[in-house]
Every structure is written in structure tokens, then in C-alpha cells.
Short mmCIF file of C-alpha atoms in Angstrom, two decimals:
data_model
loop_
_atom_site.label_atom_id
_atom_site.label_comp_id
_atom_site.label_asym_id
_atom_site.label_seq_id
_atom_site.Cartn_x
_atom_site.Cartn_y
_atom_site.Cartn_z
CA UNK A 134 159.22 11.22 119.39
CA UNK A 135 159.25 9.07 121.87
CA UNK A 136 162.58 6.82 123.64
CA UNK A 137 165.05 9.72 122.54
CA UNK A 138 166.47 10.60 126.15
CA UNK A 139 170.07 8.70 127.08
CA UNK A 140 170.64 10.47 130.15
CA UNK A 141 170.31 8.32 133.45
CA UNK A 142 167.82 10.77 134.85
CA UNK A 143 165.68 11.55 131.55
CA UNK A 144 162.19 10.95 132.48
CA UNK A 145 160.37 9.49 129.39
CA UNK A 146 156.72 9.66 131.00
CA UNK A 147 157.40 13.25 131.51
CA UNK A 148 158.81 13.47 127.91
CA UNK A 149 155.61 11.63 126.39
CA UNK A 150 153.09 14.13 128.25
CA UNK A 151 154.98 17.18 126.68
CA UNK A 152 155.34 15.30 123.51
CA UNK A 153 151.48 14.93 123.63
CA UNK A 154 150.93 18.63 124.09
CA UNK A 155 153.11 19.99 121.71
CA UNK A 156 151.45 17.70 118.74
CA UNK A 157 148.89 20.40 118.60
CA UNK A 158 149.15 23.59 116.67
CA UNK A 159 146.76 25.86 114.75
CA UNK A 160 146.60 23.20 111.74
CA UNK A 161 145.21 20.82 114.61
CA UNK A 162 143.35 22.57 117.22
CA UNK A 163 141.28 19.18 117.75
CA UNK A 164 143.03 15.67 116.88
CA UNK A 165 141.29 12.43 117.94
CA UNK A 166 143.03 9.73 120.04
CA UNK A 167 144.77 7.89 116.83
CA UNK A 168 145.90 11.29 115.30
CA UNK A 169 147.66 12.07 118.34
CA UNK A 170 148.93 8.81 118.66
CA UNK A 171 150.18 8.88 115.21
CA UNK A 172 151.79 12.19 115.91
CA UNK A 173 153.81 11.35 118.90
CA UNK A 174 154.58 7.89 117.63
CA UNK A 175 152.92 6.52 120.68
CA UNK A 176 150.76 3.30 121.45
CA UNK A 177 146.83 4.37 121.56
CA UNK A 178 147.15 2.78 125.11
CA UNK A 179 150.16 5.05 126.09
CA UNK A 180 148.37 8.22 124.07
CA UNK A 181 145.02 7.74 125.84
CA UNK A 182 146.39 7.88 129.51
CA UNK A 183 148.60 10.44 128.93
CA UNK A 184 145.58 12.42 127.22
CA UNK A 185 143.33 11.85 129.94
CA UNK A 186 145.77 12.54 132.52
CA UNK A 187 146.41 15.63 131.11
CA UNK A 188 142.33 16.75 130.70
CA UNK A 189 142.13 15.83 134.85
CA UNK A 190 144.82 18.52 135.32
CA UNK A 191 143.09 20.49 133.43
CA UNK A 192 145.75 20.88 130.32
CA UNK A 193 143.37 19.16 127.46
CA UNK A 194 139.66 19.15 127.50
CA UNK A 195 137.22 16.97 125.31
CA UNK A 196 135.96 18.07 122.47
CA UNK A 197 133.07 17.97 120.17
CA UNK A 198 132.60 14.80 118.42
CA UNK A 199 134.60 13.25 120.47
CA UNK A 200 138.55 15.01 119.73
CA UNK A 201 140.96 16.78 122.36
CA UNK A 202 141.65 20.25 122.59
CA UNK A 203 144.26 22.16 124.35
CA UNK A 204 142.51 24.55 127.43
CA UNK A 205 143.74 28.15 127.99
CA UNK A 206 146.10 26.34 131.35
CA UNK A 207 148.13 25.95 128.64
CA UNK A 208 149.34 29.39 128.46
CA UNK A 209 150.14 29.28 132.03
CA UNK A 210 153.33 27.06 131.48
CA UNK A 211 155.21 29.64 128.90
CA UNK A 212 153.50 32.73 130.62
CA UNK A 213 155.44 31.53 133.49
CA UNK A 214 158.54 31.42 131.54
CA UNK A 215 158.02 34.82 130.26
CA UNK A 216 157.70 36.21 133.75
CA UNK A 217 159.94 34.40 135.45
CA UNK A 218 162.85 36.16 133.17
CA UNK A 219 160.82 39.30 133.92
CA UNK A 220 161.27 40.58 130.59
CA UNK A 221 157.68 41.28 129.61
CA UNK A 222 156.38 43.36 132.79
CA UNK A 223 159.82 45.28 131.59
CA UNK A 224 159.02 45.75 128.14
CA UNK A 225 155.51 46.39 128.04
CA UNK A 226 155.00 49.85 128.29
CA UNK A 227 158.55 50.19 125.98
CA UNK A 228 156.69 48.33 123.09
CA UNK A 229 153.35 50.77 123.89
CA UNK A 230 155.31 53.77 123.46
CA UNK A 231 156.83 52.25 120.09
CA UNK A 232 153.85 51.52 118.92
CA UNK A 233 152.21 54.64 119.60
CA UNK A 234 154.97 56.51 118.05
CA UNK A 235 155.23 54.62 114.68
CA UNK A 236 151.60 53.67 114.39
CA UNK A 237 153.26 49.90 113.66
CA UNK A 238 153.32 46.89 115.43
CA UNK A 239 155.84 45.90 117.36
CA UNK A 240 157.00 42.11 118.63
CA UNK A 241 159.48 40.79 120.69
CA UNK A 242 161.03 36.87 120.36
CA UNK A 243 163.73 34.11 121.67
CA UNK A 244 165.04 31.44 119.74
CA UNK A 245 164.08 28.20 119.65
CA UNK A 246 165.97 26.01 117.70
CA UNK A 247 165.80 27.54 114.59
CA UNK A 248 162.70 29.05 114.60
CA UNK A 249 161.83 32.03 116.32
CA UNK A 250 158.85 32.16 119.15
CA UNK A 251 156.92 35.49 120.01
CA UNK A 252 156.45 36.17 123.65
CA UNK A 253 155.39 39.81 123.61
CA UNK A 254 153.09 41.82 121.03
CA UNK A 255 151.45 45.79 120.90
CA UNK A 256 149.43 45.03 117.21
CA UNK A 257 147.60 47.93 115.47
CA UNK A 258 144.89 47.41 113.37
CA UNK A 259 146.54 46.36 110.43
CA UNK A 260 146.01 43.78 107.40
CA UNK A 261 148.68 41.72 107.33
CA UNK A 262 149.01 38.34 105.32
CA UNK A 263 150.14 36.25 108.63
CA UNK A 264 148.45 35.99 112.50
CA UNK A 265 151.07 36.14 114.92
CA UNK A 266 150.27 35.65 118.47
CA UNK A 267 151.85 35.37 121.43
CA UNK A 268 153.68 31.26 121.00
CA UNK A 269 153.64 32.09 117.38
CA UNK A 270 156.88 30.31 115.44
CA UNK A 271 157.95 31.14 112.18
CA UNK A 272 161.70 30.16 110.65
CA UNK A 273 164.41 32.62 112.26
CA UNK A 274 166.27 32.99 108.71
CA UNK A 275 163.33 34.28 107.37
CA UNK A 276 162.48 36.94 109.71
CA UNK A 277 164.26 39.90 111.14
CA UNK A 278 163.93 38.84 115.05
CA UNK A 279 165.53 35.73 113.89
CA UNK A 280 168.49 37.30 112.30
CA UNK A 281 169.26 39.90 115.23
CA UNK A 282 169.27 36.38 117.16
CA UNK A 283 171.44 34.02 115.18
CA UNK A 284 173.64 36.86 114.59
CA UNK A 285 174.07 36.80 118.72
CA UNK A 286 175.49 33.15 118.14
CA UNK A 287 178.99 31.98 116.87
CA UNK A 288 178.74 31.15 113.30
CA UNK A 289 179.49 27.87 114.25
CA UNK A 290 176.77 27.71 116.74
CA UNK A 291 174.35 29.67 114.27
CA UNK A 292 175.43 27.07 111.44
CA UNK A 293 174.42 24.14 113.88
CA UNK A 294 171.15 26.02 115.26
CA UNK A 295 169.85 26.31 111.08
CA UNK A 296 170.50 22.67 110.67
CA UNK A 297 167.70 21.79 112.98
CA UNK A 298 164.20 21.32 111.25
CA UNK A 299 161.83 23.88 111.88
CA UNK A 300 158.72 23.41 113.46
CA UNK A 301 156.91 26.28 111.72
CA UNK A 302 155.12 24.58 109.53
CA UNK A 303 155.88 27.23 106.45
CA UNK A 304 157.92 25.92 103.85
CA UNK A 305 161.66 26.64 103.50
CA UNK A 306 162.89 30.27 102.03
CA UNK A 307 164.59 29.28 99.06
CA UNK A 308 165.78 33.03 97.67
CA UNK A 309 168.90 32.51 100.05
CA UNK A 310 172.05 30.14 99.56
CA UNK A 311 173.86 28.90 103.34
CA UNK A 312 176.57 31.56 102.11
CA UNK A 313 174.36 34.41 101.64
CA UNK A 314 172.83 34.04 105.09
CA UNK A 315 176.09 33.63 106.82
CA UNK A 316 177.71 36.80 104.86
CA UNK A 317 174.01 38.78 106.23
CA UNK A 318 174.62 37.56 109.76
CA UNK A 319 178.33 38.78 109.55
CA UNK A 320 176.43 42.42 108.72
CA UNK A 321 174.16 42.03 111.05
CA UNK A 322 176.24 41.38 113.63
CA UNK A 323 178.54 44.49 112.77
CA UNK A 324 175.78 47.19 112.24
CA UNK A 325 173.39 46.24 115.58
CA UNK A 326 170.26 45.59 113.72
CA UNK A 327 168.37 42.97 110.80
CA UNK A 328 165.76 43.67 108.04
CA UNK A 329 163.22 41.30 106.48
CA UNK A 330 162.02 42.65 103.35
CA UNK A 331 158.37 40.61 102.12
CA UNK A 332 161.32 37.04 103.00
CA UNK A 333 158.45 35.65 105.79
CA UNK A 334 155.54 36.38 103.40
CA UNK A 335 154.40 39.00 100.26
CA UNK A 336 153.74 42.09 101.97
CA UNK A 337 155.36 41.29 105.27
CA UNK A 338 158.91 43.79 105.90
CA UNK A 339 160.30 44.17 109.35
CA UNK A 340 162.93 45.67 110.83
CA UNK A 341 164.80 44.22 114.53
CA UNK A 342 167.26 45.24 116.81
CA UNK A 343 168.58 42.93 119.96
CA UNK A 344 167.52 42.55 123.50
CA UNK A 345 170.65 42.50 126.03
CA UNK A 346 170.45 40.89 129.17
CA UNK A 347 173.14 42.35 131.61
CA UNK A 348 176.30 40.03 130.76
CA UNK A 349 175.28 41.83 127.16
CA UNK A 350 174.17 38.35 125.71
CA UNK A 351 171.29 38.96 122.93
CA UNK A 352 168.25 37.29 124.45
CA UNK A 353 165.80 38.15 122.14
CA UNK A 354 164.83 40.60 119.44
CA UNK A 355 162.34 43.19 118.99
CA UNK A 356 160.85 44.65 115.66
CA UNK A 357 158.63 46.88 113.68
CA UNK A 358 156.53 45.47 111.25
CA UNK A 359 154.67 47.01 108.48
CA UNK A 360 153.01 45.95 104.73
CA UNK A 361 154.82 46.80 102.24
CA UNK A 362 152.36 48.33 100.25
CA UNK A 363 151.88 50.95 102.69
CA UNK A 364 155.55 51.69 104.36
CA UNK A 365 158.55 51.90 101.96
CA UNK A 366 161.77 50.63 102.98
CA UNK A 367 163.16 54.23 103.54
CA UNK A 368 160.72 55.13 106.43
CA UNK A 369 160.71 51.96 107.89
CA UNK A 370 164.46 52.39 108.08
CA UNK A 371 164.77 56.29 108.55
CA UNK A 372 162.03 56.65 110.53
CA UNK A 373 161.07 54.04 112.83
CA UNK A 374 164.43 51.93 113.03
CA UNK A 375 166.12 54.65 115.22
CA UNK A 376 163.40 54.80 117.68
CA UNK A 377 163.34 50.88 117.43
CA UNK A 378 167.02 51.05 118.15
CA UNK A 379 166.60 53.99 121.44
CA UNK A 380 163.56 51.54 122.65
CA UNK A 381 165.52 48.07 122.46
CA UNK A 382 168.57 49.81 124.44
CA UNK A 383 166.08 51.33 126.99
CA UNK A 384 164.55 47.67 127.49
CA UNK A 385 168.06 46.20 127.44
CA UNK A 386 169.35 48.53 130.19
CA UNK A 387 165.89 48.10 132.40
CA UNK A 388 166.08 44.18 131.91
CA UNK A 389 170.02 44.33 133.22
CA UNK A 390 169.06 46.19 136.08
CA UNK A 391 165.88 44.16 136.95
CA UNK A 392 168.43 41.38 136.48
CA UNK A 393 171.18 42.87 139.14
CA UNK A 394 168.39 43.13 142.04
CA UNK A 395 168.93 40.90 144.57
CA UNK A 396 165.69 38.64 144.40
CA UNK A 397 165.10 36.32 147.15
CA UNK A 398 161.81 33.88 148.23
CA UNK A 399 159.96 34.65 151.74
CA UNK A 400 159.47 31.24 153.68
CA UNK A 401 155.96 31.23 154.33
CA UNK A 402 155.31 30.37 157.98
CA UNK A 403 154.59 26.93 159.14
CA UNK A 404 151.13 28.55 160.73
CA UNK A 405 150.26 30.79 158.01
#
């Protein structure tokens, strides 16, 4: 991971610190110094200094047994991004109303490389084979939200993004060729929504719609997720999809209005 910057202003120390934070995941919530050094391709002394610095800043803690683990303070880094977009505050009441109307979970995700990352979620207590939390990442091509986000790119850009390796840790989906996916994305662009029927995991079925910014660009995707054994494809498309499309349109319109408003920071007084 280290030594990959090429620009004259690239700060290697900062990049290495972020690499250390990024190497922790659901499969490795606690890591030893050696494991961190191996995962980040850093020398042990360098990894140790970075971990101790992050611990002093409150982002890492020493776990039982001598390993290291992230602290909840790390969430502030991601939530700062979401809050800066104004999107979560706008979307949450709409998601809640959608979930109340459908009785199914709904989430919002954005594209990060060839993966989607969940940035908002309102769930219902139903058994789904995959656990989803804020920050969870899945391969974009295997999800309805990912297809919507990929369809929001040009075909060339989508192809470039899909060439990047997934960081989700899930095996690659082999039920569809690259040409078949490209054809499906063309269809998604034309109709304005996407379906994923047990492509991510058995029993998981979802439909997604785009959330656009003030310029009309697709910046996020919103979905409704159901259990295939409980909810038919017909119910998902005939009953839930129209509500989802209206909700995504309302969020897009409200977000565009929010973005059009003047935003200014009031300087603090020197004597304050």
C-alpha cells in the first residue's frame, strides 16, 4: 500500500496512517502489530509508531491480548463526509416513511471504486442473510444500488471502475459476463431503476433508484430490500418500486434545493 504517491504534494505519512485505519474490517476487528505491518506492507517500527499515534489521537485502542482495535471515534471521519453533503439529514425522514409504507428495510449507498458503501439505513427486524451497517461495502455489480450508480457513469467510466478490485471481501459473482452486465446497465440508464435478484446472496432481493444532485448527476442510490421467500418479485416491482421512485425523487428535489441555498460560515470573534 505504501510508496504509491507520485505527486509533489503527496504526503506519505498521512497515506500510511490512513492505510492502517483501512486495514481493520469485520473479519479482522482486532489485529496484532505484525498483522497490521503485513496488511499495510509497512515495516514493524513504522506500523508501531502509526498505531501509537492513532491511539493517542483516540482512533485506535489497545485490545485484550495485546492487539489493536478501532474506536468509535473513527465513525466521525465517515459521518463528517455524510453530514457535509447534507444528504443524510434530508434522506432520513423519507427513508423512515418509505420503510413504514413497505414494511421492508431501505438503505442509501454511494460508489467507492467498484464497491458500494452504505451511508444511510433504516431497517426492520427481518432475517436477511447479510448484515448491513453504515460503512458496509459490497461489490457494486452484484447489488441494485451498485447497478444504479454504475449506470450513472458513462460506459467507459463504468468499465474503468469495474476493473478495480473489490475491497468487500466477497467472492466475485460469476453468473453474468461483462457484456451482459454492460447491456443491463444500458437498460438501467433507460428505465431509471435496477433490480438485483439473489445476486449478492441467496434470499436477498432488492430494487434501487437513483438520488441526484442539483446538476442531475447520480450521486447516491436508494433501495428497498426484501427476503425472496417472503416477498415475490411482482410485489417488489408493482407495490414497492413506485413508492421507492417517488421517495428517491423527493430526496433528490430536496437535496437540490439544499445545495442551491447559500451556505456561509460565521467567523468566530477573537474575544469569543
